[in-house]
PDB file of C-alpha atoms in Angstrom:
ATOM      1  CA  GLN A 449      96.755  25.560  42.816  1.00 74.00           C
ATOM      2  CA  VAL A 450      93.701  27.140  44.477  1.00 84.00           C
ATOM      3  CA  GLN A 451      92.357  25.413  47.551  1.00 94.00           C
ATOM      4  CA  LEU A 452      89.132  26.171  49.422  1.00 96.00           C
ATOM      5  CA  VAL A 453      88.436  24.450  52.733  1.00 97.00           C
ATOM      6  CA  GLU A 454      85.057  24.765  54.421  1.00 97.00           C
ATOM      7  CA  SER A 455      84.278  24.143  58.071  1.00 98.00           C
ATOM      8  CA  GLY A 456      81.543  24.818  60.591  1.00 98.00           C
ATOM      9  CA  GLY A 457      78.829  22.472  59.433  1.00 98.00           C
ATOM     10  CA  GLY A 458      76.953  20.178  61.769  1.00 98.00           C
ATOM     11  CA  LEU A 459      73.617  19.149  63.218  1.00 98.00           C
ATOM     12  CA  VAL A 460      71.362  21.838  64.650  1.00 98.00           C
ATOM     13  CA  GLN A 461      67.722  22.087  65.647  1.00 98.00           C
ATOM     14  CA  ALA A 462      65.311  24.230  63.693  1.00 98.00           C
ATOM     15  CA  GLY A 463      65.611  27.841  64.764  1.00 98.00           C
ATOM     16  CA  GLY A 464      69.264  27.443  65.606  1.00 98.00           C
ATOM     17  CA  SER A 465      72.367  29.007  64.100  1.00 98.00           C
ATOM     18  CA  LEU A 466      75.619  27.942  62.480  1.00 98.00           C
ATOM     19  CA  ARG A 467      78.541  29.866  61.035  1.00 98.00           C
ATOM     20  CA  LEU A 468      80.364  28.361  58.090  1.00 98.00           C
ATOM     21  CA  SER A 469      83.920  29.355  57.259  1.00 98.00           C
ATOM     22  CA  CYS A 470      85.922  28.928  54.085  1.00 98.00           C
ATOM     23  CA  VAL A 471      89.678  29.458  54.051  1.00 97.00           C
ATOM     24  CA  ALA A 472      91.294  30.079  50.673  1.00 95.00           C
ATOM     25  CA  SER A 473      94.854  29.559  49.611  1.00 92.00           C
ATOM     26  CA  GLY A 474      96.823  29.644  46.389  1.00 82.00           C
ATOM     27  CA  ARG A 475      95.845  32.997  44.907  1.00 78.00           C
ATOM     28  CA  SER A 476      95.124  36.605  45.819  1.00 84.00           C
ATOM     29  CA  PHE A 477      91.934  35.974  47.775  1.00 84.00           C
ATOM     30  CA  GLY A 478      91.140  39.645  48.283  1.00 83.00           C
ATOM     31  CA  MET A 479      90.895  40.309  44.539  1.00 88.00           C
ATOM     32  CA  TYR A 480      87.992  37.976  43.786  1.00 92.00           C
ATOM     33  CA  ALA A 481      84.330  37.570  44.563  1.00 95.00           C
ATOM     34  CA  MET A 482      83.288  34.553  46.601  1.00 96.00           C
ATOM     35  CA  GLY A 483      80.089  32.613  46.944  1.00 97.00           C
ATOM     36  CA  TRP A 484      78.280  29.900  48.850  1.00 98.00           C
ATOM     37  CA  PHE A 485      76.202  27.205  47.212  1.00 98.00           C
ATOM     38  CA  ARG A 486      74.324  24.214  48.572  1.00 98.00           C
ATOM     39  CA  GLN A 487      73.100  20.864  47.366  1.00 98.00           C
ATOM     40  CA  ALA A 488      70.355  18.904  49.067  1.00 97.00           C
ATOM     41  CA  PRO A 489      69.878  15.162  48.485  1.00 92.00           C
ATOM     42  CA  GLY A 490      68.293  14.532  45.113  1.00 95.00           C
ATOM     43  CA  LYS A 491      68.462  18.190  44.099  1.00 97.00           C
ATOM     44  CA  GLU A 492      70.733  20.285  41.947  1.00 97.00           C
ATOM     45  CA  ARG A 493      73.319  22.588  43.449  1.00 97.00           C
ATOM     46  CA  GLU A 494      71.849  26.022  44.069  1.00 97.00           C
ATOM     47  CA  PHE A 495      73.236  29.484  44.691  1.00 98.00           C
ATOM     48  CA  VAL A 496      72.940  30.734  48.281  1.00 98.00           C
ATOM     49  CA  ALA A 497      74.968  33.936  48.629  1.00 98.00           C
ATOM     50  CA  ALA A 498      77.778  35.938  47.059  1.00 98.00           C
ATOM     51  CA  ILE A 499      80.064  38.765  48.071  1.00 97.00           C
ATOM     52  CA  SER A 500      82.283  41.085  46.043  1.00 96.00           C
ATOM     53  CA  TRP A 501      86.019  41.374  46.559  1.00 94.00           C
ATOM     54  CA  SER A 502      85.680  44.362  48.871  1.00 94.00           C
ATOM     55  CA  GLY A 503      82.686  43.055  50.757  1.00 94.00           C
ATOM     56  CA  ASP A 504      80.546  46.071  49.903  1.00 95.00           C
ATOM     57  CA  THR A 505      78.178  44.173  47.631  1.00 96.00           C
ATOM     58  CA  SER A 506      76.337  40.953  48.388  1.00 97.00           C
ATOM     59  CA  ASP A 507      73.423  38.955  47.088  1.00 97.00           C
ATOM     60  CA  TYR A 508      71.251  36.137  48.395  1.00 98.00           C
ATOM     61  CA  VAL A 509      68.745  33.638  47.151  1.00 98.00           C
ATOM     62  CA  ASP A 510      65.272  34.715  48.261  1.00 98.00           C
ATOM     63  CA  SER A 511      64.792  31.744  50.585  1.00 98.00           C
ATOM     64  CA  VAL A 512      67.633  32.850  52.902  1.00 98.00           C
ATOM     65  CA  LYS A 513      67.267  36.627  52.817  1.00 98.00           C
ATOM     66  CA  GLY A 514      66.995  38.038  56.314  1.00 98.00           C
ATOM     67  CA  ARG A 515      68.363  34.827  57.854  1.00 98.00           C
ATOM     68  CA  PHE A 516      71.828  34.339  56.307  1.00 98.00           C
ATOM     69  CA  THR A 517      74.693  36.808  56.113  1.00 98.00           C
ATOM     70  CA  ILE A 518      77.801  36.449  53.979  1.00 98.00           C
ATOM     71  CA  SER A 519      80.971  38.284  54.991  1.00 98.00           C
ATOM     72  CA  ARG A 520      84.696  38.103  54.391  1.00 97.00           C
ATOM     73  CA  ASP A 521      87.993  38.914  56.059  1.00 96.00           C
ATOM     74  CA  ASN A 522      90.591  39.412  53.362  1.00 95.00           C
ATOM     75  CA  ALA A 523      93.403  39.597  55.902  1.00 94.00           C
ATOM     76  CA  LYS A 524      92.533  36.024  56.911  1.00 95.00           C
ATOM     77  CA  ASN A 525      91.679  34.790  53.402  1.00 95.00           C
ATOM     78  CA  THR A 526      88.341  33.691  54.816  1.00 96.00           C
ATOM     79  CA  VAL A 527      84.714  34.017  53.796  1.00 97.00           C
ATOM     80  CA  TYR A 528      81.886  33.303  56.232  1.00 98.00           C
ATOM     81  CA  LEU A 529      78.234  32.384  56.066  1.00 98.00           C
ATOM     82  CA  GLN A 530      76.294  33.173  59.216  1.00 98.00           C
ATOM     83  CA  MET A 531      73.082  31.161  59.204  1.00 98.00           C
ATOM     84  CA  ASN A 532      70.331  32.060  61.660  1.00 98.00           C
ATOM     85  CA  SER A 533      66.766  30.810  62.108  1.00 98.00           C
ATOM     86  CA  LEU A 534      67.674  27.599  60.352  1.00 98.00           C
ATOM     87  CA  LYS A 535      64.932  25.478  58.847  1.00 98.00           C
ATOM     88  CA  PRO A 536      64.862  21.766  57.942  1.00 97.00           C
ATOM     89  CA  GLU A 537      64.808  22.786  54.270  1.00 97.00           C
ATOM     90  CA  ASP A 538      68.256  24.359  54.742  1.00 98.00           C
ATOM     91  CA  THR A 539      69.675  20.854  55.146  1.00 98.00           C
ATOM     92  CA  ALA A 540      72.323  20.354  52.460  1.00 98.00           C
ATOM     93  CA  VAL A 541      76.003  20.146  51.730  1.00 98.00           C
ATOM     94  CA  TYR A 542      77.294  23.711  51.588  1.00 98.00           C
ATOM     95  CA  TYR A 543      80.084  24.612  49.182  1.00 98.00           C
ATOM     96  CA  CYS A 544      82.379  27.598  49.082  1.00 97.00           C
ATOM     97  CA  ALA A 545      83.212  28.875  45.594  1.00 97.00           C
ATOM     98  CA  GLY A 546      85.758  31.287  44.183  1.00 95.00           C
ATOM     99  CA  HIS A 547      84.845  33.570  41.290  1.00 94.00           C
ATOM    100  CA  THR A 548      87.125  34.548  38.431  1.00 90.00           C
ATOM    101  CA  SER A 549      86.136  38.235  38.740  1.00 90.00           C
ATOM    102  CA  SER A 550      86.205  40.811  41.509  1.00 90.00           C
ATOM    103  CA  THR A 551      82.420  41.092  41.302  1.00 90.00           C
ATOM    104  CA  PHE A 552      79.810  38.378  40.901  1.00 89.00           C
ATOM    105  CA  TYR A 553      77.318  40.393  38.860  1.00 87.00           C
ATOM    106  CA  GLY A 554      79.368  40.956  35.709  1.00 80.00           C
ATOM    107  CA  GLY A 555      81.323  38.516  33.619  1.00 83.00           C
ATOM    108  CA  GLY A 556      83.249  35.530  34.816  1.00 88.00           C
ATOM    109  CA  SER A 557      82.146  32.455  36.677  1.00 92.00           C
ATOM    110  CA  TYR A 558      82.709  30.365  39.779  1.00 95.00           C
ATOM    111  CA  LYS A 559      85.767  28.336  38.945  1.00 93.00           C
ATOM    112  CA  TYR A 560      87.101  27.110  42.277  1.00 94.00           C
ATOM    113  CA  TRP A 561      85.189  24.849  44.662  1.00 96.00           C
ATOM    114  CA  GLY A 562      85.683  23.430  48.112  1.00 97.00           C
ATOM    115  CA  GLN A 563      84.841  19.910  49.212  1.00 97.00           C
ATOM    116  CA  GLY A 564      81.721  20.963  51.061  1.00 97.00           C
ATOM    117  CA  THR A 565      80.472  20.814  54.639  1.00 98.00           C
ATOM    118  CA  GLN A 566      77.276  19.101  55.746  1.00 98.00           C
ATOM    119  CA  VAL A 567      74.549  21.105  57.443  1.00 98.00           C
ATOM    120  CA  THR A 568      71.647  19.167  58.913  1.00 98.00           C
ATOM    121  CA  VAL A 569      68.679  20.910  60.499  1.00 98.00           C
ATOM    122  CA  SER A 570      66.319  18.753  62.510  1.00 98.00           C
ATOM    123  CA  ALA A 571      62.659  19.613  62.958  1.00 95.00           C
TER     124      ALA A 571
END
């Protein structure tokens, strides 16, 4: 049984920062790519960022490039999302996701999902 538990969400003013964490259990965390997604009210879930198993490759949606940074600590089974210069349009529930492959740019898919953590950015 794979379990992903997010934390670190909250209410922040525009321009502020938050760091989300996702702790994984139940499988060999360090062997798989991980990602962050978000879903705003009334919108579909969208990709935010991804990181390969080793941490040497990452990708971001254009709207967060230069502001968000994804990282991981395989010794702690944890993936992070550092969010700086937050904007009201970043308001959403943020989900951690586990990939079925060591990289996110080849085959496979995001199979494992956390419960989500709310991020609210006030103007």
